[in-house]
CSV table of C-alpha atoms in Angstrom, one decimal:
chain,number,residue,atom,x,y,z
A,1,UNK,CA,0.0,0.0,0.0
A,2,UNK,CA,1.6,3.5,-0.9
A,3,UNK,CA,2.1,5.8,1.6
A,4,UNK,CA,0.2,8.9,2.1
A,5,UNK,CA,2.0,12.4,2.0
A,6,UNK,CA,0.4,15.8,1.7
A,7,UNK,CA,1.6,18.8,0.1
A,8,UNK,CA,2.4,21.8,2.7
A,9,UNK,CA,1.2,24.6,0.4
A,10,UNK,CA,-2.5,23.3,1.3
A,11,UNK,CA,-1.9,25.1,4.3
A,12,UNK,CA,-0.2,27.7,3.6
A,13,UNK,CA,-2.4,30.3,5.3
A,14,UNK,CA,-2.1,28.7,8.5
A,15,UNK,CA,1.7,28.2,8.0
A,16,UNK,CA,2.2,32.0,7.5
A,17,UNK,CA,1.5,32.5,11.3
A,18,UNK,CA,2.9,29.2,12.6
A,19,UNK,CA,4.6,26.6,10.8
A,20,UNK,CA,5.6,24.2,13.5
A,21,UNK,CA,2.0,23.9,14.4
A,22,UNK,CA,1.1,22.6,11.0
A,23,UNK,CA,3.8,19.8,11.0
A,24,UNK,CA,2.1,19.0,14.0
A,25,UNK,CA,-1.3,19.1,13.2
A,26,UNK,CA,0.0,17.0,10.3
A,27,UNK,CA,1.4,14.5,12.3
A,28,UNK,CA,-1.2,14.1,14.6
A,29,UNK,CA,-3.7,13.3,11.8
A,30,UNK,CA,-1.5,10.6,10.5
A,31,UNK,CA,0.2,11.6,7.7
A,32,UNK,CA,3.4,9.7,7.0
A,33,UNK,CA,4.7,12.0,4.6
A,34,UNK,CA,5.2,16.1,3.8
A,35,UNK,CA,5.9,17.4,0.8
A,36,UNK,CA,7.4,21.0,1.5
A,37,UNK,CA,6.0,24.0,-0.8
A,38,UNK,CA,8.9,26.5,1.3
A,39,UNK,CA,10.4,26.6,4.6
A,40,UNK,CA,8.6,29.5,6.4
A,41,UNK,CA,11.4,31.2,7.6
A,42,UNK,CA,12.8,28.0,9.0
A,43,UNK,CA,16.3,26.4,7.7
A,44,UNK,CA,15.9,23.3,5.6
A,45,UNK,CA,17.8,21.6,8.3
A,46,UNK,CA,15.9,22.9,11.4
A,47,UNK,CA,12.8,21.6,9.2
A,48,UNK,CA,14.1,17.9,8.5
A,49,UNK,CA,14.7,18.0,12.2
A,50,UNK,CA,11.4,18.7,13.0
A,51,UNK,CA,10.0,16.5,10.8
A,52,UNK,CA,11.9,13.5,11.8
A,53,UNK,CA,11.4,14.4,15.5
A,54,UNK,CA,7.2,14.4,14.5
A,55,UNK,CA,7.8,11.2,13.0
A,56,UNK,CA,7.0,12.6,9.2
A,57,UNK,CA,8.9,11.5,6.7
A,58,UNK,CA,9.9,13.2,3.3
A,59,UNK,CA,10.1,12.0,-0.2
A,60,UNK,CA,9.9,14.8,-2.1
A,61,UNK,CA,9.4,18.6,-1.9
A,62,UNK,CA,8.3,21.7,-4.0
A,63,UNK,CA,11.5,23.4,-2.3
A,64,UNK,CA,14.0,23.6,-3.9
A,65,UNK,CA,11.9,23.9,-7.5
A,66,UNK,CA,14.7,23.8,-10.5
A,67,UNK,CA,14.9,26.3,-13.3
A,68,UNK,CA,17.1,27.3,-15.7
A,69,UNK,CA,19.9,28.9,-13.7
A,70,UNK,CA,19.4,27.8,-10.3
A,71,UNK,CA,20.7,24.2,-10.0
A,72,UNK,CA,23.7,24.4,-8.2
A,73,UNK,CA,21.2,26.4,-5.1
A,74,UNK,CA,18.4,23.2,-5.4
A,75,UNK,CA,21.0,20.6,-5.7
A,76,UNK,CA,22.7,22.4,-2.4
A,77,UNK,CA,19.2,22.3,-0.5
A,78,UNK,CA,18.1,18.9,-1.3
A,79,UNK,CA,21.0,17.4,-0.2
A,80,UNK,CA,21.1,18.9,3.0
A,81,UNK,CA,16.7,17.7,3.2
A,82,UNK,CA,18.2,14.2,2.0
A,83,UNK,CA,16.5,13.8,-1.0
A,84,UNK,CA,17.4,12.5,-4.6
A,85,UNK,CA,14.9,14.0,-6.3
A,86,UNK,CA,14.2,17.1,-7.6
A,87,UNK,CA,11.0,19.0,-8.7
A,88,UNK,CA,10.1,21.1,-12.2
A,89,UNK,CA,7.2,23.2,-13.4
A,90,UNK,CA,5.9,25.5,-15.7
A,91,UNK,CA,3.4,27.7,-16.5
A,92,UNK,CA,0.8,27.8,-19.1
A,93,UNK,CA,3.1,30.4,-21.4
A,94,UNK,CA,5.3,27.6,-21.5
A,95,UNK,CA,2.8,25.1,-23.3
A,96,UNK,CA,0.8,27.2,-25.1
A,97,UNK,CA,2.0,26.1,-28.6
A,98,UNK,CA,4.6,23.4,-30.0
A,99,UNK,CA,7.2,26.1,-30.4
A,100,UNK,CA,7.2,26.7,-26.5
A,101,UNK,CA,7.1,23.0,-25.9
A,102,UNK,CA,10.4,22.4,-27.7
A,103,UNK,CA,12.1,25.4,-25.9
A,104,UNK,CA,10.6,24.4,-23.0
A,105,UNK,CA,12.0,20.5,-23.3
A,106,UNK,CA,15.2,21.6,-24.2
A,107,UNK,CA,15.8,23.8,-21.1
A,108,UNK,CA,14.7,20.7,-19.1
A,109,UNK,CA,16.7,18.3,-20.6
A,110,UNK,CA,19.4,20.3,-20.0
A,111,UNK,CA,18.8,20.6,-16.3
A,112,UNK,CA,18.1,16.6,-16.0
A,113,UNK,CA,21.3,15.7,-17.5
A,114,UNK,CA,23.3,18.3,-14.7
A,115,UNK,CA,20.7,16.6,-12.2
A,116,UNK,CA,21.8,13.1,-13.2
A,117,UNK,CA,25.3,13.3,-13.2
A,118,UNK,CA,24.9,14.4,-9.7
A,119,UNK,CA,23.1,11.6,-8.3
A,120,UNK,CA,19.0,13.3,-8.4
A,121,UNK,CA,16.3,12.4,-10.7
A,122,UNK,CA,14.1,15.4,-12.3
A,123,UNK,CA,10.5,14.9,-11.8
A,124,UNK,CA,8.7,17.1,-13.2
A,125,UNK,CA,4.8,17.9,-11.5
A,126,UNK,CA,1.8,19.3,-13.8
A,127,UNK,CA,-1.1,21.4,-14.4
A,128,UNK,CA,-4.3,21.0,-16.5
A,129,UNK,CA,-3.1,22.7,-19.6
A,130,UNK,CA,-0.3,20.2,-20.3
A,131,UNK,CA,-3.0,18.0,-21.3
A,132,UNK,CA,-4.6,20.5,-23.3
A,133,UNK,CA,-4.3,19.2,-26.9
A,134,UNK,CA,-2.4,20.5,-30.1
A,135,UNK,CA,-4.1,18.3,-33.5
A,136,UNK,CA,-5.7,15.9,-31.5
A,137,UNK,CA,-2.2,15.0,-29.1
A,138,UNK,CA,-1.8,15.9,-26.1
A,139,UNK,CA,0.9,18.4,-25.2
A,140,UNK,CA,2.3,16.6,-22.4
A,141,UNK,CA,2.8,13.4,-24.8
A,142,UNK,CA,4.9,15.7,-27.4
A,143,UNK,CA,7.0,17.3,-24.6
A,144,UNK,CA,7.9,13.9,-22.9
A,145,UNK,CA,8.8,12.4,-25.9
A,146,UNK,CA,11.4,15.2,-25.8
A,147,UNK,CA,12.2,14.8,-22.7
A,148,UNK,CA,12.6,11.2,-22.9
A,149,UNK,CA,14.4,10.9,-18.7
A,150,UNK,CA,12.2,13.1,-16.8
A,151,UNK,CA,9.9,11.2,-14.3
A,152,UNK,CA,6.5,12.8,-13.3
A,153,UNK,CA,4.5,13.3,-10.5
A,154,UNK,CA,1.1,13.2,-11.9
A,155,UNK,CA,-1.7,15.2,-10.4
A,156,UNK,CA,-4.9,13.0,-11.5
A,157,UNK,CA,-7.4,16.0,-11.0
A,158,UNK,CA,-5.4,18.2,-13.3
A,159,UNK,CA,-5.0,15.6,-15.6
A,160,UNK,CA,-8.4,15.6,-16.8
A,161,UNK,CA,-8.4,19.1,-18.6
A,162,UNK,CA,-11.2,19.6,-16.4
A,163,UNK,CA,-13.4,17.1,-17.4
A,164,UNK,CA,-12.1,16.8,-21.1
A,165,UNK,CA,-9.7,13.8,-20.8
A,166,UNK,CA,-10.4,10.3,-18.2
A,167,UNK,CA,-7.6,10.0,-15.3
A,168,UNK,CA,-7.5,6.6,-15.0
A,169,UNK,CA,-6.8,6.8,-18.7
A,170,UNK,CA,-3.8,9.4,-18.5
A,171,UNK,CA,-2.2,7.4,-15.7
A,172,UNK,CA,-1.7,4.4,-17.6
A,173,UNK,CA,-0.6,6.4,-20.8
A,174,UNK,CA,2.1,7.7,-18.9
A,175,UNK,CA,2.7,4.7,-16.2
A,176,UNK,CA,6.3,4.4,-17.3
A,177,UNK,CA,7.0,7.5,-15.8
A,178,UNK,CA,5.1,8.1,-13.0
A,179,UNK,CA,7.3,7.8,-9.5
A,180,UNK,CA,4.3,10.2,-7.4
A,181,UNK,CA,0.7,10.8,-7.5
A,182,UNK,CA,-0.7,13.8,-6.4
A,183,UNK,CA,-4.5,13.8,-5.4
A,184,UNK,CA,-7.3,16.2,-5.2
A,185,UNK,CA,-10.8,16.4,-5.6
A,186,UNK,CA,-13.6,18.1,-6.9
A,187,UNK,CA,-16.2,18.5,-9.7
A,188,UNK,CA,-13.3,17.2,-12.8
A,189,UNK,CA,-16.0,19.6,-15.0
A,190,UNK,CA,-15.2,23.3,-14.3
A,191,UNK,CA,-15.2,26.3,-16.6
A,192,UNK,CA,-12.1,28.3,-15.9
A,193,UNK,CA,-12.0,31.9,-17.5
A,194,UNK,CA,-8.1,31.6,-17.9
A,195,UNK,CA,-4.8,30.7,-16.4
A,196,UNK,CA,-2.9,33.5,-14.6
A,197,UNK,CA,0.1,33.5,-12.8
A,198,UNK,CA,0.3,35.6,-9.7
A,199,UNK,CA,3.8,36.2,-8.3
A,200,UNK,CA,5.0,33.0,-9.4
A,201,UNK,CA,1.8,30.6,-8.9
A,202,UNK,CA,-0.5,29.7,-11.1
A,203,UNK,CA,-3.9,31.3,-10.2
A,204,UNK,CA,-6.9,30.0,-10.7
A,205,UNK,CA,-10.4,29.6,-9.5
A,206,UNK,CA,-11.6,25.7,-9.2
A,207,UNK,CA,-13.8,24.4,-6.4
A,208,UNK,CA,-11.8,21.6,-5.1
A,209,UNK,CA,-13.1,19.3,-2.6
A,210,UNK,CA,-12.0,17.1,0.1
A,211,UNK,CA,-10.9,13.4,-1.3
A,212,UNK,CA,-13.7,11.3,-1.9
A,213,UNK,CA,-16.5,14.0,-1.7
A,214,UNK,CA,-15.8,14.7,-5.6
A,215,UNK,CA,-15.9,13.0,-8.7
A,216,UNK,CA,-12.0,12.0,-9.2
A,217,UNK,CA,-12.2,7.9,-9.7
A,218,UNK,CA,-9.6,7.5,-7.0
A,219,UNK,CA,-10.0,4.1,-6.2
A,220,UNK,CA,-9.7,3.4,-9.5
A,221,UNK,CA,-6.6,5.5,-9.7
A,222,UNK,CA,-5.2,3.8,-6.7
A,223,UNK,CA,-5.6,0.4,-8.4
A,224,UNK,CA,-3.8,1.6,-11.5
A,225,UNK,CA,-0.8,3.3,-9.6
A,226,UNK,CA,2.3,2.5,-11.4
A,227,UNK,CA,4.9,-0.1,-9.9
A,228,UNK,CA,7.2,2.8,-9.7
A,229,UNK,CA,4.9,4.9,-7.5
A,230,UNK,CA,6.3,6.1,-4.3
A,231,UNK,CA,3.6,7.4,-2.7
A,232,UNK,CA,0.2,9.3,-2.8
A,233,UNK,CA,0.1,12.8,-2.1
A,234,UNK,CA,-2.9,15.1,-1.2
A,235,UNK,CA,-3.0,18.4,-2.4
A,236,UNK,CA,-5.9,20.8,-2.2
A,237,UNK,CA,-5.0,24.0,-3.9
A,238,UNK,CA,-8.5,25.7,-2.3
A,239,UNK,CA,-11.1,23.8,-0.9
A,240,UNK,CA,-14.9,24.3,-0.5
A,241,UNK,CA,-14.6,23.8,3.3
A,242,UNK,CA,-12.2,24.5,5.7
A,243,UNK,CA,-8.1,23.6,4.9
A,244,UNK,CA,-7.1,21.5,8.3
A,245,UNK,CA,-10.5,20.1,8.6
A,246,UNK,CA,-10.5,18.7,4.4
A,247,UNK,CA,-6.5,17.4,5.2
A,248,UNK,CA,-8.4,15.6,7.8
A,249,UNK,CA,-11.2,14.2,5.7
A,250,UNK,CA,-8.6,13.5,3.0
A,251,UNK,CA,-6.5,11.3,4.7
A,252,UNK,CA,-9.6,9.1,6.4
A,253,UNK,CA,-11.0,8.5,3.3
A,254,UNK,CA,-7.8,7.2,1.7
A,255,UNK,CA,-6.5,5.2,5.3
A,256,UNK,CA,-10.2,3.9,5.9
A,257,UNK,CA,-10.7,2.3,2.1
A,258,UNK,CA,-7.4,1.0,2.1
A,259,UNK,CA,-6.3,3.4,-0.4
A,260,UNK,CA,-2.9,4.4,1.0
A,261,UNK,CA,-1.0,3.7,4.3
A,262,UNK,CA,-0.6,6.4,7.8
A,263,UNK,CA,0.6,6.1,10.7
A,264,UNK,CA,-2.8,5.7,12.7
């Protein structure tokens, strides 16, 4: 059974005024995993300490976050967090036609083949407009096949295109990449006026839900999981009811239907 993790920037408004309490909220829920979206003013070190002292362990983390430029900084900070994997993302600019999705491959192959020779793997973790499509193909399939090494971390709600392409479908297209599934829920059918990015981070109004409460096929998501997966990861960008109280919800519904494995 995969291990369940959730992604820290879920609470992110309660981690502006104390961070430490939300590792431990996290911990007392049952969460096995974090997956760090920033350090809130704490060192990377003083957080793997607290983390391990919780009894939370880390796979994988949205800090550091590789781009073009940076790598010697991400490769410095996830080796002091112990990790040997690293994360990539882009915005919807850099998708919007094939000609960004070449420039956009070759920057990342460039970074994965630094990353490898240095012992990490480049995961790379996605939206919904990578699986927009360009004459009937999806983007994400053309960019892969230029970026043959990168591993993903598939989020199965974004997947869909909103409604417009079937999860369970999309996970086994791309099986033989997938090393981490994120999860999130919610009506998969949404109209979105338009992606925006706002200082950095992808804005955009979708009513997400707590896991289980939506209409994400997630057991059947959970029975497709790649060999390869590492774990499950919940992430709630927004959520029609309160952050700490969906985390909750989350994590019982994936525990209590055998879906993924806490510690409680």
């Amino acid at each position: 059974m995969l291990p369940i993790g959730v992604q820290l920037y879920s609470l992110r408004d309660l981690a502006q005024k104390d961070f430490v309490a939300v590792l431990k909220k996290v911990a007392d829920i049952g969460y096995k995993l974090v997956e760090p979206a920033g350090f809130w003013n704490l060192r990377p070190s003083e957080f793997k300490k607290i983390i391990s002292d919780l009894g939370l362990g880390m796979i994988s983390s949205h800090s550091p976050w590789a781009r073009s430029g940076n790598i010697g900084e991400v490769m410095e900070i996830a080796d002091i967090l112990g990790l040997d994997k690293i994360v990539c993302g882009y915005g919807p600019n850099e998708f919007k036609d094939m000609d960004s999705i070449k420039q956009t491959a070759e920057a990342t192959c460039k970074m994965q083949e630094i990353l490898a020779r240095n012992g990490f793997t480049l995961f790379q973790h996605n939206h919904d407009f990578e699986f927009q499509r360009i004459d009937g193909k999806l983007k994400y399939e053309s960019y892969l096949e230029l970026c043959p090494n990168v591993k993903l971390e598939l989020d199965c709600f974004w997947s869909t295109n909103l409604g417009k392409e079937n999860p369970v479908e999309m996970l086994k297209k791309f099986a033989d990449k997938t090393i981490l599934l994120h999860m999130k829920d919610g009506v998969a059918s949404q109209n979105v006026s338009g992606d925006k990015m706002v200082n950095g981070i992808l804005d955009r109004k979708v009513e997400l839900m707590p896991l289980g409460t939506g209409t994400l096929p997630i057991k059947d998501l959970i029975a497709n999981a790649p060999a390869a997966t590492q774990a499950v990861i919940v992430e709630l960008d927004f959520c029609n009811v309160e952050m700490v109280s969906a985390i909750e919800q989350s994590y019982k519904f994936m525990t209590e239907n055998g879906l993924a494995a806490g510690n409680k």
